[in-house]
Tab-separated table of C-alpha atoms in Angstrom:
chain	number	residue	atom	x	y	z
A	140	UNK	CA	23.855	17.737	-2.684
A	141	UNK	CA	21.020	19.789	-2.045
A	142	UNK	CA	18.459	17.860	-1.206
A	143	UNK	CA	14.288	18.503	-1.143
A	144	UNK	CA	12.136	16.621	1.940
A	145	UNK	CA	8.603	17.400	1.050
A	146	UNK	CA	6.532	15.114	2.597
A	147	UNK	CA	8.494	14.280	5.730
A	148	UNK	CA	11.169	11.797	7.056
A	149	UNK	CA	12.820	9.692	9.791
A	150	UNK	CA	14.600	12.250	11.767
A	151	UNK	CA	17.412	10.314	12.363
A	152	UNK	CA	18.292	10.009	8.759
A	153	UNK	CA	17.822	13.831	8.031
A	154	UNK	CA	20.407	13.795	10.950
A	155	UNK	CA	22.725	11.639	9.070
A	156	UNK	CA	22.196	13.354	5.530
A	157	UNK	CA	23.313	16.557	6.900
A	158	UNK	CA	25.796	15.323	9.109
A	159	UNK	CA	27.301	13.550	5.799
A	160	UNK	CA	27.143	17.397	4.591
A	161	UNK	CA	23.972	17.136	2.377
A	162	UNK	CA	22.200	20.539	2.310
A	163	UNK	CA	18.301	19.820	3.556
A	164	UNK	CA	15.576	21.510	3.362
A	165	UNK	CA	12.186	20.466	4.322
A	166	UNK	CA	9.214	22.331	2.724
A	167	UNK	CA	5.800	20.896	1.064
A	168	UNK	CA	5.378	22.692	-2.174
A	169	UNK	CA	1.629	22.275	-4.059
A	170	UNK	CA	1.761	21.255	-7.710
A	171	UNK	CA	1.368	24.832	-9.317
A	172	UNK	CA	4.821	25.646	-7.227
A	173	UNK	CA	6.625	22.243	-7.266
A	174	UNK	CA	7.928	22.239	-10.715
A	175	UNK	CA	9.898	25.540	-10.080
A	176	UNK	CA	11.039	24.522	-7.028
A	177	UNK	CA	12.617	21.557	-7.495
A	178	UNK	CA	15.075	23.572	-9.973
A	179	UNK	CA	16.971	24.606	-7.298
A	180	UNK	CA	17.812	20.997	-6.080
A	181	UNK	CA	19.413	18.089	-6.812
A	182	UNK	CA	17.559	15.405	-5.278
A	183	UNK	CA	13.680	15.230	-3.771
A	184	UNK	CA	12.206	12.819	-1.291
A	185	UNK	CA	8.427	12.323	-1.851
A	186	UNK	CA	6.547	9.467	0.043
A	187	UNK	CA	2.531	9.580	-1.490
A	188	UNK	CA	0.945	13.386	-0.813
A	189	UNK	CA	3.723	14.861	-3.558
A	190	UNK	CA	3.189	13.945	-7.079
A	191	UNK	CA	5.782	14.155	-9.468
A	192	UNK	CA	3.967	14.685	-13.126
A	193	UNK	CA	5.445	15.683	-16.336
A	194	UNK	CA	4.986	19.249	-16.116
A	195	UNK	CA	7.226	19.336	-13.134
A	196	UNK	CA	10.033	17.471	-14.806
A	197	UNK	CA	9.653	19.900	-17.856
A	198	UNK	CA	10.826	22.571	-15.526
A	199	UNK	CA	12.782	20.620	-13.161
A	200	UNK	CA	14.588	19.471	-15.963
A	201	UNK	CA	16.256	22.806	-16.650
A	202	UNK	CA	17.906	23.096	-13.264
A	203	UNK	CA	19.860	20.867	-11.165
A	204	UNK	CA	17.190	17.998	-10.547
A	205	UNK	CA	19.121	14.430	-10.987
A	206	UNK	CA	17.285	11.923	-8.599
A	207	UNK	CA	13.548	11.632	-7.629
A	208	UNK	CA	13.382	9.444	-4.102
A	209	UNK	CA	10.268	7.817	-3.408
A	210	UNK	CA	10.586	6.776	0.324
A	211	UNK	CA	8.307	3.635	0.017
A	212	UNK	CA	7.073	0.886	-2.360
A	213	UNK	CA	5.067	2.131	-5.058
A	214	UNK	CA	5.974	5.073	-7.646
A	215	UNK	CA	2.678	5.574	-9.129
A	216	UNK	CA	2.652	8.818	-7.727
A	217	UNK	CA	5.725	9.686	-10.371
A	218	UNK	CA	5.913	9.661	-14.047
A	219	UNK	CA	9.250	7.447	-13.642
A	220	UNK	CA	9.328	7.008	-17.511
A	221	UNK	CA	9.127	10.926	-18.336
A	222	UNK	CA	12.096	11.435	-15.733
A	223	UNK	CA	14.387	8.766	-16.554
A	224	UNK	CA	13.607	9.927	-20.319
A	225	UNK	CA	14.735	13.673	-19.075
A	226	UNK	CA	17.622	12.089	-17.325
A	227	UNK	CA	16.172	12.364	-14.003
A	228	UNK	CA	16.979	8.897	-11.704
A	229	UNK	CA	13.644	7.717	-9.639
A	230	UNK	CA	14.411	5.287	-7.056
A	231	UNK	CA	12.535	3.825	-4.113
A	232	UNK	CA	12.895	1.702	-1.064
A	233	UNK	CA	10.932	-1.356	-1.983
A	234	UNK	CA	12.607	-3.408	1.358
A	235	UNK	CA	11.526	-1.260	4.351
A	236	UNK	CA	7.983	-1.000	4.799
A	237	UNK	CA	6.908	-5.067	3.581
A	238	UNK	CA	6.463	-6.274	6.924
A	239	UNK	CA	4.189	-3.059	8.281
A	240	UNK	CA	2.324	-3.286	5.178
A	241	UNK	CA	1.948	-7.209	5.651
A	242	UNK	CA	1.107	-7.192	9.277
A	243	UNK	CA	-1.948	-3.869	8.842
A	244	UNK	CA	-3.722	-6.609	6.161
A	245	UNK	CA	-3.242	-9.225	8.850
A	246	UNK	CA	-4.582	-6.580	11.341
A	247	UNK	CA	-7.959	-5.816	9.232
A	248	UNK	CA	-7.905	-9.934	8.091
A	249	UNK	CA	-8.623	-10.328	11.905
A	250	UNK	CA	-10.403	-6.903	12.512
A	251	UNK	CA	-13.212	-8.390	9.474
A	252	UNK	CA	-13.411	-11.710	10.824
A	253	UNK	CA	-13.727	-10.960	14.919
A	254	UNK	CA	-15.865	-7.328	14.505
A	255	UNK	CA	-13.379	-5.505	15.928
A	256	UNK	CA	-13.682	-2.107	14.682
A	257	UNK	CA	-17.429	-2.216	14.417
A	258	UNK	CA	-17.987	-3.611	18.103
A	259	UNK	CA	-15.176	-1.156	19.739
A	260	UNK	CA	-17.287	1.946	18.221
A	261	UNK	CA	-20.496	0.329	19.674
A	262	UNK	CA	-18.907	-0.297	22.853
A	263	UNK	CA	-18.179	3.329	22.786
A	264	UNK	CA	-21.556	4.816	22.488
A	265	UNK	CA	-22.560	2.698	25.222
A	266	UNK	CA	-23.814	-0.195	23.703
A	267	UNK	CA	-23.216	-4.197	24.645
A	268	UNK	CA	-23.646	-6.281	21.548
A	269	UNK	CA	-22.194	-9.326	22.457
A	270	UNK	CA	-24.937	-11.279	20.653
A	271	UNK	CA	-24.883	-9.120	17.420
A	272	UNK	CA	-20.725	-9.687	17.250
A	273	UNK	CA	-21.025	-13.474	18.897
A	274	UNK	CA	-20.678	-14.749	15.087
A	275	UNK	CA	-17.034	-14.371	14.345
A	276	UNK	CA	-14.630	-16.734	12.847
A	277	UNK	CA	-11.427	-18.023	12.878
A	278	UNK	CA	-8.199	-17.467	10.225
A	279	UNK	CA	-6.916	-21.019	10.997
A	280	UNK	CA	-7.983	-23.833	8.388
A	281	UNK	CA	-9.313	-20.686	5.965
A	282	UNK	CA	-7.218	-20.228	2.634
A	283	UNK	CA	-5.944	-16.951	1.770
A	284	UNK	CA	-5.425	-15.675	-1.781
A	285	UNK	CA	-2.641	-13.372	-2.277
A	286	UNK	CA	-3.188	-10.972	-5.432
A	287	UNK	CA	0.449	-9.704	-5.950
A	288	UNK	CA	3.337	-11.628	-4.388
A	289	UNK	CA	6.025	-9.253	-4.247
A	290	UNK	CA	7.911	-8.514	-0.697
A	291	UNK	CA	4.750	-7.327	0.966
A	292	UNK	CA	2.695	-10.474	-0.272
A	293	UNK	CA	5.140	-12.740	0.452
A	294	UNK	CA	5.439	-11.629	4.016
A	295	UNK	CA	1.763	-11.974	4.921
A	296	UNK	CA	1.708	-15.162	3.352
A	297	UNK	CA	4.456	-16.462	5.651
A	298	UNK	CA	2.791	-14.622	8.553
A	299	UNK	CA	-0.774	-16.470	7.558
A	300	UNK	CA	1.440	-19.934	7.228
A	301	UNK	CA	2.338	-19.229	11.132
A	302	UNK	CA	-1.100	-19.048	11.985
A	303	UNK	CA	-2.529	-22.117	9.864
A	304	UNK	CA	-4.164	-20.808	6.662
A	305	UNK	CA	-3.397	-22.032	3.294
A	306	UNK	CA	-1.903	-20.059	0.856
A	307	UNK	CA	-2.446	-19.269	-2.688
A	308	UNK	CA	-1.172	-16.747	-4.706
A	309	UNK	CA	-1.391	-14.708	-8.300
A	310	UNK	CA	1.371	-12.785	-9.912
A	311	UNK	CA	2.410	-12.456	-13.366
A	312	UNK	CA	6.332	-13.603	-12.124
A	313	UNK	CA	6.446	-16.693	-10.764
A	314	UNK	CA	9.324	-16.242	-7.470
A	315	UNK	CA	11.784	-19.420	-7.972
A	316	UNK	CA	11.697	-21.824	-5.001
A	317	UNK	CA	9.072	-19.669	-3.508
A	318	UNK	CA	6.675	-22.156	-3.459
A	319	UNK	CA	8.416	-25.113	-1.563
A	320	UNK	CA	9.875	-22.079	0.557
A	321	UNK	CA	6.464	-20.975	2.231
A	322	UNK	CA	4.350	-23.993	0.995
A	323	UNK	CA	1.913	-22.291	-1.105
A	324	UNK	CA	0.805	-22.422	-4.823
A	325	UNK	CA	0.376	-20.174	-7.505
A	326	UNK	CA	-2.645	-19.994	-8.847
A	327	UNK	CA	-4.502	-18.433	-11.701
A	328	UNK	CA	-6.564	-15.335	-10.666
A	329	UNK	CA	-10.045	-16.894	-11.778
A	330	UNK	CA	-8.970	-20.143	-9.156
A	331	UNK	CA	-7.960	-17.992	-6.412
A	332	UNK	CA	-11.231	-16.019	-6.452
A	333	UNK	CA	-12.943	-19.106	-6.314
A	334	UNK	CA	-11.286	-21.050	-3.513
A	335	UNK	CA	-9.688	-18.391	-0.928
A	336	UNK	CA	-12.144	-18.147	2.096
A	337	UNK	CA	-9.473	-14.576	2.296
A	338	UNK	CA	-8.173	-11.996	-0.415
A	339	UNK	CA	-5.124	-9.835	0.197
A	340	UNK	CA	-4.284	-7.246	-2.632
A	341	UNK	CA	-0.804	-6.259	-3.332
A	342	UNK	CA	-0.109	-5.047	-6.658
A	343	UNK	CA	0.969	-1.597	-7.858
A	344	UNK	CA	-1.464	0.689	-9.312
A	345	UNK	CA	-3.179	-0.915	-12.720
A	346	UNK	CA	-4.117	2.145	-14.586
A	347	UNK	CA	-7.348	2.534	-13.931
A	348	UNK	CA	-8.033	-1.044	-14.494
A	349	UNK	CA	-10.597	-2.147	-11.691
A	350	UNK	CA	-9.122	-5.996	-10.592
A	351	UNK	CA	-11.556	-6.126	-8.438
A	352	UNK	CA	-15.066	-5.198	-9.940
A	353	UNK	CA	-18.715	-6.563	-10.015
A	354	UNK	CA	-17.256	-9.534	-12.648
A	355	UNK	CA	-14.507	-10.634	-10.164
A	356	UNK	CA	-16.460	-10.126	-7.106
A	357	UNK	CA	-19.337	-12.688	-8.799
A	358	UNK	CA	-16.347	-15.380	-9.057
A	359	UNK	CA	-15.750	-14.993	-5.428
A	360	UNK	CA	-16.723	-17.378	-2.515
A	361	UNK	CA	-20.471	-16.520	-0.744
A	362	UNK	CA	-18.686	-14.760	2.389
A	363	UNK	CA	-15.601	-13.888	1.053
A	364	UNK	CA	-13.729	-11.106	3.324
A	365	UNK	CA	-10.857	-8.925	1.371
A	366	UNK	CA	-8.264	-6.822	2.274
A	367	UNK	CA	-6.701	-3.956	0.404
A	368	UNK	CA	-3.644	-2.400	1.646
A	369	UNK	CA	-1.567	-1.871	-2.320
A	370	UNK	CA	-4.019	0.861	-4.090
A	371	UNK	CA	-7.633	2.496	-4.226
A	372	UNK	CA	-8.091	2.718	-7.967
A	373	UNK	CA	-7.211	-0.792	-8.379
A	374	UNK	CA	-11.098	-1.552	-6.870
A	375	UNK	CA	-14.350	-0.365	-7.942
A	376	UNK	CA	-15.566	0.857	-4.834
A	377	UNK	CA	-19.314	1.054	-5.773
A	378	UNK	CA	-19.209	-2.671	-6.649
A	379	UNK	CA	-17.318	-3.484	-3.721
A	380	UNK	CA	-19.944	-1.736	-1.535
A	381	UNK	CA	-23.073	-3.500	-3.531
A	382	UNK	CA	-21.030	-6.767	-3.060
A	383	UNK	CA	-20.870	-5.782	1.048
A	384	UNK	CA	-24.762	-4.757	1.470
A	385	UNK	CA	-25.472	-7.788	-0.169
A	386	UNK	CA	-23.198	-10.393	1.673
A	387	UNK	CA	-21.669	-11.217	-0.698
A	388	UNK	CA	-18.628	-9.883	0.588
A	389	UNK	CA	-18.947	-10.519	4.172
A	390	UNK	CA	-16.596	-7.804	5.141
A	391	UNK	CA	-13.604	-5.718	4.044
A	392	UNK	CA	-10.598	-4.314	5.511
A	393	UNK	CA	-9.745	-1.190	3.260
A	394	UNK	CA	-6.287	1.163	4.161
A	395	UNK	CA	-6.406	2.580	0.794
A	396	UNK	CA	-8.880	4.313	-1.622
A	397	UNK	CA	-9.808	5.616	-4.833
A	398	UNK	CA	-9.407	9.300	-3.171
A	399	UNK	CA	-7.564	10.208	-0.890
A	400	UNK	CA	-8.608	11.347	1.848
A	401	UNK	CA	-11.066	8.841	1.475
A	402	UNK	CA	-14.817	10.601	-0.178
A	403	UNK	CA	-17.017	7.288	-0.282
A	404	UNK	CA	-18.413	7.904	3.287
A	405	UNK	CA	-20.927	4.868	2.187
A	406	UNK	CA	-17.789	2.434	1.642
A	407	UNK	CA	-15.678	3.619	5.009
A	408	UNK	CA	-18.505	4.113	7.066
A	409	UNK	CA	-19.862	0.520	6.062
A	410	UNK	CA	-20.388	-1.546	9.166
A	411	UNK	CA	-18.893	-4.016	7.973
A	412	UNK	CA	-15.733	-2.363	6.882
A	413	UNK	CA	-12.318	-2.322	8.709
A	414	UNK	CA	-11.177	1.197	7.715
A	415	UNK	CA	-7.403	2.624	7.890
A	416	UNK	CA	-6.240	6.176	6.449
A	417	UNK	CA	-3.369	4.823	4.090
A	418	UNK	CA	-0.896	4.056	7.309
A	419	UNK	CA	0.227	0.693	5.712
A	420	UNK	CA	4.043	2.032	6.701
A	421	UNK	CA	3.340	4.314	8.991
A	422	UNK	CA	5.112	2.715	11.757
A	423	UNK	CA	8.643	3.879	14.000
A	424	UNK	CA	10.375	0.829	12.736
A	425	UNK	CA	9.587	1.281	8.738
A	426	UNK	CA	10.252	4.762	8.616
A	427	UNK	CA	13.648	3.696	9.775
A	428	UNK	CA	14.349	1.802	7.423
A	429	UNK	CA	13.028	3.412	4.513
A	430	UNK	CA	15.178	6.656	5.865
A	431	UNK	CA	18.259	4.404	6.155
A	432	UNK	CA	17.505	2.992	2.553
A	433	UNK	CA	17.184	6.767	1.404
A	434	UNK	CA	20.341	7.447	2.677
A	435	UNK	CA	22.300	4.611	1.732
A	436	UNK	CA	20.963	5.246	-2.080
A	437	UNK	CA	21.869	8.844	-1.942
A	438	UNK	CA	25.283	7.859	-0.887
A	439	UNK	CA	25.772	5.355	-3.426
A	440	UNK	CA	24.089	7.660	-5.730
A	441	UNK	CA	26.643	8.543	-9.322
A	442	UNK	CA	29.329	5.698	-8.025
């Protein structure tokens, strides 16, 4: 096959795609050239900086495009109906990046509740605010609401088990056995805003709908600290940052944004906010999975 690596990949599995006798190539293409590009090929590997939209498939379609590769969880940056519809496969590698994903919201859960990134910068101008960051508090005994209890949900919840939180969790598909497996509940969303003390969001992009808004944010606990590491349109970020200057979010831990790279210098410069630039999988051990997933779907790919 010839295959399309536009925004990067494990090295070791390029290795093995050409050693298997795959012709790569490895270019970025911006969206006024991608469409005609991806003519000549017969699959592409995007992880989030390419976007696959209809007009691309339109011309795609008329070459030899068959497969659209999506090295990661979430495919909102393809239109996977429009493909599939022009005969195009879109796959992804839902398995390889939960835990990296699951242990960064774990990372900004204690980065809100201890100061961390705030009181490192201070340290670094010179400043000792021991007093000012003397006010943390602790995960254990504090109940954690999961939004979205796929792979990546289910692995911080089992993490937050190991360290003594309760666990509750919303998701429209109930997991069978889940909860006696991890010793959670699922909850409705309205009863996890109320109780968790924590608020973890892991669901796919909602199409513009804001889950977490000024109406949500009201139902929330006085204090409440929340994590987003799924996607940026998913929050409102001008209620989120009226909820934070306010207190009534005590603090949030934010990896992902409504643009990207991030624009709401208010929201990620916040004092109070845990910041990340979308590296949820961005570690050595996911992206060797994901580029051993790749290549074990490209493989099996037409048997």
């Amino acid at each position: 096959m010839k295959i399309l690596v536009t925004d990067g990949m494990d090295k070791t599995a390029l290795e093995q795609l050409k050693k298997n006798g795959h012709e790569v190539t490895e270019q970025f293409f911006p969206p006024e050239e991608l469409g005609a590009a991806l003519k000549d090929f017969d699959a592409v590997i995007v992880r989030s900086a390419t976007k696959v939209r209809a007009p691309h498939i339109d011309e795609a379609k008329t070459g030899r495009l068959k497969l659209i590769i999506r090295g990661g969880v979430g495919v909102d940056n393809i239109d996977v109906k429009y493909a599939e519809e022009a005969g195009i496969t879109v796959k992804n590698t839902p398995r390889a990046s939960s835990n990296s994903v699951a242990e960064l919201a774990m990372g900004h859960m204690f980065s809100c509740a201890r100061f961390l990134s705030v009181a490192g910068h201070t340290m670094r101008e010179g400043k000792w605010e021991k007093k000012a960051y003397g006010k943390g508090i602790e995960l254990g005994g504090k109940t954690l609401g999961i939004i979205g209890f796929g792979r990546i949900g289910q692995a911080l919840g089992r993490m937050a088990k190991g360290i003594g939180m309760e666990v509750i969790a919303q998701d429209i598909f109930h997991v069978p056995g889940i909860e006696e497996q991890l010793g959670m509940k699922y909850v409705e969303l309205d009863v996890l805003l109320e109780r968790s003390d924590f608020i973890s969001l892991h669901t796919p992009s909602l199409n513009g709908v804001k889950l977490i808004c000024k109406e949500n944010i009201e139902k929330m606990k006085d204090g409440v600290v929340f994590v987003n590491t799924s996607r940026g349109d998913n929050v409102n970020e001008d209620d989120l940052l009226e909820a934070l200057n306010s207190g009534k979010v005590r603090a949030a831990g934010l990896d992902v944004y409504a643009d990207e790279p991030a624009t709401n210098a208010a929201l990620y410069s916040h004092p109070n906010v845990s910041c990340t630039p979308h590296i949820g999988a961005a570690t050595k051990e996911a992206q060797q999975r994901i580029g051993a997933e790749i290549v074990e779907i490209i493989e099996n790919f037409g048997k």
